[in-house]
Coordinates of C-alpha atoms in Angstrom, one line a residue:
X1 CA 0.0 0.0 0.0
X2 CA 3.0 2.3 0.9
X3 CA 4.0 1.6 -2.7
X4 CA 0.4 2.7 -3.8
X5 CA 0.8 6.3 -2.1
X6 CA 4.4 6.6 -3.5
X7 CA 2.9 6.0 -7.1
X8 CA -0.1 7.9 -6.7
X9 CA 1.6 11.0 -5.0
X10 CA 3.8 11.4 -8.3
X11 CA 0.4 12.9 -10.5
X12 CA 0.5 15.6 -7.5
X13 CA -1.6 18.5 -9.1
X14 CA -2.6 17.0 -12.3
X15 CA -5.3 14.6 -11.4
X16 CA -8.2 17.2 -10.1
X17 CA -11.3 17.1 -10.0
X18 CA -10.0 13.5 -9.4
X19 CA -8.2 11.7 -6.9
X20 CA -4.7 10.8 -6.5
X21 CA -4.8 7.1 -7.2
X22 CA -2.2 4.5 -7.6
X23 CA -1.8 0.6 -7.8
X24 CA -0.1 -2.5 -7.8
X25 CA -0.5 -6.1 -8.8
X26 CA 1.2 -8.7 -6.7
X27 CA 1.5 -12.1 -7.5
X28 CA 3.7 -14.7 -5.3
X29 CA 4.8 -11.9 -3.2
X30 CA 6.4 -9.8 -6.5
X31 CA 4.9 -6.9 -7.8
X32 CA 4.5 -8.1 -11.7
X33 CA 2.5 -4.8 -12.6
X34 CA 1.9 -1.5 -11.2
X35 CA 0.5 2.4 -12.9
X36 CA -1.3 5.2 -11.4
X37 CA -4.0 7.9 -12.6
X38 CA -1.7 10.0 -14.5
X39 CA -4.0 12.9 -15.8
X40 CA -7.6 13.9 -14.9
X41 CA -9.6 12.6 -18.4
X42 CA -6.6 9.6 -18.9
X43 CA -7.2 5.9 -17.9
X44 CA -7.2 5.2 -14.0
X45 CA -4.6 3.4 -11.7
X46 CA -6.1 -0.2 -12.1
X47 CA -6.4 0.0 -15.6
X48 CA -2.9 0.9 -15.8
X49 CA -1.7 -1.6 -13.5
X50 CA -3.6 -4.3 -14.9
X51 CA -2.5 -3.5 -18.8
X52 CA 1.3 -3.4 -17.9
X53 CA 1.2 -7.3 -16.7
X54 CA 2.9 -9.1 -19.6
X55 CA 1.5 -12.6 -18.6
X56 CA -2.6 -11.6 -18.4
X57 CA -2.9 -15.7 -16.9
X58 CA -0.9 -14.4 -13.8
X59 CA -3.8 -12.1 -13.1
X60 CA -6.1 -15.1 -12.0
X61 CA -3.8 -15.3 -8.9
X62 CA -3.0 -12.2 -8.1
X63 CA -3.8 -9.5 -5.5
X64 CA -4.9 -5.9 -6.4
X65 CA -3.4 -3.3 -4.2
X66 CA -5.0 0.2 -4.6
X67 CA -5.3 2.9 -2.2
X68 CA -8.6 4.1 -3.1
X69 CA -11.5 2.0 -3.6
X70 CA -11.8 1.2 -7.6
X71 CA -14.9 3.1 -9.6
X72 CA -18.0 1.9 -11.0
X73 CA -19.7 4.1 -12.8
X74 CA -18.8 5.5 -16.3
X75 CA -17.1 9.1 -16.6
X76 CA -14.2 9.7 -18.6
X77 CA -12.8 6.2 -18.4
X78 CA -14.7 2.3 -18.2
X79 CA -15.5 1.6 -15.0
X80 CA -12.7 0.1 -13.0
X81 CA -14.6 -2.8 -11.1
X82 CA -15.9 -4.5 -14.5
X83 CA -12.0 -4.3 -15.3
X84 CA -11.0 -6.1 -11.9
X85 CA -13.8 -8.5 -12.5
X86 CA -13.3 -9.8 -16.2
X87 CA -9.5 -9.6 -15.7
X88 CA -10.7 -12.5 -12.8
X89 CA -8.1 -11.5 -10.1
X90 CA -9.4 -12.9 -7.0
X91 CA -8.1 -10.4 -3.9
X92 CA -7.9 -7.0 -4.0
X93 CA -7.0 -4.8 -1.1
X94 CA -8.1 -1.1 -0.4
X95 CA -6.8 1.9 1.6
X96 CA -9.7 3.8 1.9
X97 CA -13.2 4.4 0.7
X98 CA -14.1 6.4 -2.2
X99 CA -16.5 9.5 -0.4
X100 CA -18.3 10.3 -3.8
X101 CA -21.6 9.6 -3.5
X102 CA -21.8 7.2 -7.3
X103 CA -18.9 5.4 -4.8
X104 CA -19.2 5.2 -0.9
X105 CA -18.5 1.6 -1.1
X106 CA -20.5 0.4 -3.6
X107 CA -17.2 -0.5 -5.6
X108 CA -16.3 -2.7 -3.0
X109 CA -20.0 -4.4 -2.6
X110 CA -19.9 -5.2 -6.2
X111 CA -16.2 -7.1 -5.9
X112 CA -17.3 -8.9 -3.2
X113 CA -20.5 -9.7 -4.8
X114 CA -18.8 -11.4 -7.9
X115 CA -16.9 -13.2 -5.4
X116 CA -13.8 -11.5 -5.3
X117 CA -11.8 -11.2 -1.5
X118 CA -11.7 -7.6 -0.3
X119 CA -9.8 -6.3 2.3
X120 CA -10.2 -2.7 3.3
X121 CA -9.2 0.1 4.9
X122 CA -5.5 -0.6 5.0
X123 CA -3.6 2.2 5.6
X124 CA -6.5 4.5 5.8
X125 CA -4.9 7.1 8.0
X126 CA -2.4 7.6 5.4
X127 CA -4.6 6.5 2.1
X128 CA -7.0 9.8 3.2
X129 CA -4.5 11.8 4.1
X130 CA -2.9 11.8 0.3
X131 CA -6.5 12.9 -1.2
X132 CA -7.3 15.1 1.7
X133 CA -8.5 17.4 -1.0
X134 CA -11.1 15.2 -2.0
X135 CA -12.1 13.6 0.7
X136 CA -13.2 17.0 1.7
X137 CA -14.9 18.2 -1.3
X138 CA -17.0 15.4 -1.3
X139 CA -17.9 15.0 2.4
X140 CA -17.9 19.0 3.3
X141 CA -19.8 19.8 -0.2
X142 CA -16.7 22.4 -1.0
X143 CA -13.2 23.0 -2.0
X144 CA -10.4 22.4 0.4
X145 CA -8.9 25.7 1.1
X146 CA -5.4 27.0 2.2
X147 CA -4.3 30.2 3.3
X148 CA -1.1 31.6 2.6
X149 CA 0.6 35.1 3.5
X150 CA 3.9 36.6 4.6
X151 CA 4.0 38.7 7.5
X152 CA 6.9 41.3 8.9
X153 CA 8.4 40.9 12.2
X154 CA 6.0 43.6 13.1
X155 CA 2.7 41.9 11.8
X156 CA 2.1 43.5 8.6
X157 CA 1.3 41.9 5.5
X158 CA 1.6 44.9 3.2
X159 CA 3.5 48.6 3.2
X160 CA 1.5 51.8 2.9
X161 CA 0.9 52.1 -0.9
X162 CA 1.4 55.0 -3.1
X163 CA 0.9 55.8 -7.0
X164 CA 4.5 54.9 -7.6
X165 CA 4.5 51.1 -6.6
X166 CA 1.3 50.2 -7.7
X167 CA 2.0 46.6 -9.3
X168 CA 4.9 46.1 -7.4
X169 CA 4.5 43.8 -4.3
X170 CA 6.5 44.3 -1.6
X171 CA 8.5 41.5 -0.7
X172 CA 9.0 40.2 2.6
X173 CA 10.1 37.0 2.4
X174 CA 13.5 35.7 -0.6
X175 CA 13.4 33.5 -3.9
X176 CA 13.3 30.3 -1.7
X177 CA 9.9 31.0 -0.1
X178 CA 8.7 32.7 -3.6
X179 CA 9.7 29.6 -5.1
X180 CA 7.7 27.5 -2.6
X181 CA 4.8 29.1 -3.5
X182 CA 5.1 28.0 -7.0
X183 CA 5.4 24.7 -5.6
X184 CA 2.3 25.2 -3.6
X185 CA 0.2 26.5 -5.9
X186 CA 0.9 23.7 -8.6
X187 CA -0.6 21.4 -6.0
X188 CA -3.9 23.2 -6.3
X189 CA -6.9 23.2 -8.3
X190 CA -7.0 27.0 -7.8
X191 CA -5.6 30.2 -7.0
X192 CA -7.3 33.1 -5.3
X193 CA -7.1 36.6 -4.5
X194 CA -9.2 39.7 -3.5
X195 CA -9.8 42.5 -5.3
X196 CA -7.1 45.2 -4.0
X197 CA -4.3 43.0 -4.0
X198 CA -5.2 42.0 -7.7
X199 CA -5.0 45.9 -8.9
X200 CA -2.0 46.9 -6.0
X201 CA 0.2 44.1 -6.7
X202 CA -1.0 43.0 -10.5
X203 CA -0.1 39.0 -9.7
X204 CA 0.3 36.6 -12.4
X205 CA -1.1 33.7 -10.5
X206 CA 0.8 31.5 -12.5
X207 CA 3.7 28.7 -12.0
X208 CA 6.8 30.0 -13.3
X209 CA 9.5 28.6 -11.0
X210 CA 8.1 25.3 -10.3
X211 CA 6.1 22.5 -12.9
X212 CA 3.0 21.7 -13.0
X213 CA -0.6 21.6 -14.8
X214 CA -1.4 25.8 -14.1
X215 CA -4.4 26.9 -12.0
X216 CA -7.6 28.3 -12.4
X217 CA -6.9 32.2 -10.9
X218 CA -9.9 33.7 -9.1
X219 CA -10.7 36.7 -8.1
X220 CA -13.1 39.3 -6.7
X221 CA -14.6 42.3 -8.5
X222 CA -17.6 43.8 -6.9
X223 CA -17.9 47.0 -8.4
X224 CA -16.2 46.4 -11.4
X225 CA -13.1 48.2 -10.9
X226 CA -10.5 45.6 -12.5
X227 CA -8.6 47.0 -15.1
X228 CA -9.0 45.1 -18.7
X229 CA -4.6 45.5 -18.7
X230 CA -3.9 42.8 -15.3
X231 CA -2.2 40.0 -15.7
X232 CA -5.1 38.2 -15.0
X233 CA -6.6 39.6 -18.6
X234 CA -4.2 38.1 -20.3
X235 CA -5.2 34.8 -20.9
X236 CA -2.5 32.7 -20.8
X237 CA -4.7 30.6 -17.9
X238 CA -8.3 30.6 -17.2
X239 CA -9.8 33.3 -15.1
X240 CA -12.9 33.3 -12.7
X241 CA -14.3 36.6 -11.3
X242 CA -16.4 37.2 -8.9
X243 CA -19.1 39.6 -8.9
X244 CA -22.4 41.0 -7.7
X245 CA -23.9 42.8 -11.1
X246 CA -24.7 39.5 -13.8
X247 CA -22.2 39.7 -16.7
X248 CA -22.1 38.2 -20.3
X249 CA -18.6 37.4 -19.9
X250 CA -18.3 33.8 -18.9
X251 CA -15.3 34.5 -16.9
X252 CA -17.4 36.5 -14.5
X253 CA -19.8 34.6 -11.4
X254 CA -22.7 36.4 -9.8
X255 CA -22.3 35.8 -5.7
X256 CA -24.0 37.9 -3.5
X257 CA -21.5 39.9 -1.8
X258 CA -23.2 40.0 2.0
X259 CA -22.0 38.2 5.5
X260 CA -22.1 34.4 3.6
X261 CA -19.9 35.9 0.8
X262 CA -17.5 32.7 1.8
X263 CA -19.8 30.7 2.2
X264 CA -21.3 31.6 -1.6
X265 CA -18.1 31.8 -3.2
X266 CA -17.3 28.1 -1.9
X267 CA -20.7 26.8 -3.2
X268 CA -20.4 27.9 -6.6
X269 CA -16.8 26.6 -6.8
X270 CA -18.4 23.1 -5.6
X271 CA -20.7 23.6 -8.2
X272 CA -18.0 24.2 -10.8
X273 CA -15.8 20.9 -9.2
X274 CA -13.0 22.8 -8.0
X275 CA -12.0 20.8 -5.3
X276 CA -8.9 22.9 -4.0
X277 CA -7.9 26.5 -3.2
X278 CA -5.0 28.6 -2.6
X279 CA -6.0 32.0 -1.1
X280 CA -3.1 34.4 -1.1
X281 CA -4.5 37.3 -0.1
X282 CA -5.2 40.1 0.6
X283 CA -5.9 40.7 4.7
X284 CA -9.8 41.2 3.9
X285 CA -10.1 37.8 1.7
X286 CA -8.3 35.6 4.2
X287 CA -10.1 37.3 7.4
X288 CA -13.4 37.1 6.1
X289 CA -12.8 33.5 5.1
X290 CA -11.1 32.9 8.6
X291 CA -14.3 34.6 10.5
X292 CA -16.3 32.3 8.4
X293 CA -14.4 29.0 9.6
X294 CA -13.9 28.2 5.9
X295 CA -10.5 26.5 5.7
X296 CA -8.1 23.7 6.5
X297 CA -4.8 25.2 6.2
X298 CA -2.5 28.4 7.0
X299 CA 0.8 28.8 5.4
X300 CA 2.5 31.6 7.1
X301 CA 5.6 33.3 6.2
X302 CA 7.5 35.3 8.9
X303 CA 10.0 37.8 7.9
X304 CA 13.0 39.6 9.6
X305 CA 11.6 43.0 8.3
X306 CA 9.4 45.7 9.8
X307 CA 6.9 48.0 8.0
X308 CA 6.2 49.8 11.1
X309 CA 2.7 50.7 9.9
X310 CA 0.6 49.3 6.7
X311 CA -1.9 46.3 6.4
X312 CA -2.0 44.5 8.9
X313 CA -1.6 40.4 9.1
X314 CA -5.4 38.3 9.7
X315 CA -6.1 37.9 12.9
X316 CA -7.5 34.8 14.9
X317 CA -7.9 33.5 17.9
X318 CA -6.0 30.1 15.9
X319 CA -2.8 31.6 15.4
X320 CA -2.0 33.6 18.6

């Protein structure tokens, strides 16, 4: 199973809306075949697995090792189950249930039912750990979301800004952390900011130091005041906006913009299947979604410099 994670983990950021899934095929105590869910739309880890076996006859005494229980119901690929089935290996072991509703252990019943051995819920802990993100999207009904920002020494996030440095972000933390962050956000489905730190510090949003499949950028425009020249115009990536007037654009959601605003921007990102979010600022974004209780990780970078006065850092009772 430990081999399962290790194999799954290495299609980290290119599998969502889908899990991280990856498999093995053991027969006589040797692993003759093993693949993992490479790409979101591309076959799944059993299929792969399965398919590399040179000797198919082996199959009919092997053991299945997969850390997510195998689908059954059509999408982008055959269902995985039928596979297991006409392929007639006779044990398969699990790490943990699939949470999607078309799932929840029906894949499992239906193994068990054409009278193949199923042991589950091996390595669980670590099996759910690995698709945290959507093992949450599924049972909270909305992305998983983490918080990132750099703070000085004196709790600011952000400098006093003038008409000359507009565009330019000041920098608190050096190229490893910045690089980091690349790393981060090519782990997520999503990237987010608020609306003044799109027009103050003009982001990209974008993985430049790091690889990786590049993320939806979202942000918030409530009155319209996003200029058509950002970055996040340019359309090198896909754009989401959120806003309160309906627009023709498809780039642009309605949310209403009132003490839920979290809460609604989270429900039509279920709606959309993004099942991860990076939220890099600014202060108002991540407190209101702090006050709201909507998120599942902080990132915080501390830095040796002072601002002295400025924006100041989120504040909860969490992180004191």
């Amino acid at each position: 199973m430990l081999r399962c994670l290790e194999l799954a983990s290495s299609a980290s950021g290119y599998t969502a809306p889908n899990p991280m899934v990856g498999a093995i095929v053991v027969c006589d105590g040797r692993i003759i075949g093993e693949g993992f869910h490479q790409r979101y739309g591309e076959p799944h880890a059993e299929a792969n697995a399965i398919n590399s076996v040179s000797d198919r006859e082996l199959l009919k005494r092997s053991t299945l090792y997969v850390n997510l229980e195998p689908c059954m119901h059509q999408g982008k690929t055959p269902p995985c189950v039928n596979l297991i089935i006409e392929s007639g290996i006779p044990r398969v072991v699990t790490g943990s249930e699939d949470p999607n509703p078309l799932m929840a252990g029906k894949g499992i019943a239906k193994l068990r039912t054409a009278g193949v051995h199923v042991t589950d819920n091996v390595l669980k802990e670590e099996c759910e750990r690995l698709n945290i993100r959507f093992m949450t999207f599924h049972r909270k009904k909305r992305p998983y979301i983490v918080l990132k920002w750099a703070q000085t020494a004196d709790g600011f996030i952000d400098m006093e800004r003038d008409k000359n440095i507009i565009g330019r972000p000041a920098w608190i933390t050096g190229w490893y952390e910045q690089t980091l962050v690349h790393k981060w956000r090519a782990q997520e489905q999503a990237v987010m900011v608020g609306t003044n730190t799109a027009i103050a510090d003009n982001p990209m949003l974008n993985i430049r130091r790091w690889h990786g499949r590049q993320p939806l950028r979202i942000t918030l425009d409530r009155q319209m005041r996003l200029h058509p020249s950002l970055h996040l115009f340019d359309q090198s990536q896909p754009t989401l906006i959120f806003t309160e007037k309906p627009q023709a654009d498809p780039k642009y959601a309605t949310v209403k913009f009132d003490e839920n605003l979290a809460q609604n921007i989270l429900n039509e990102l279920y709606n959309r299947k993004i099942i991860s979010v990076f939220i890099e600022g600014g202060a108002r974004l991540l407190q209101t979604f702090i006050d709201a209780g909507l998120w599942d990780e902080a990132r915080i970078f501390t830095g040796a410099c002072t601002f002295g006065t400025g924006v100041k850092a989120p504040v909860s009772f969490f992180f004191r």
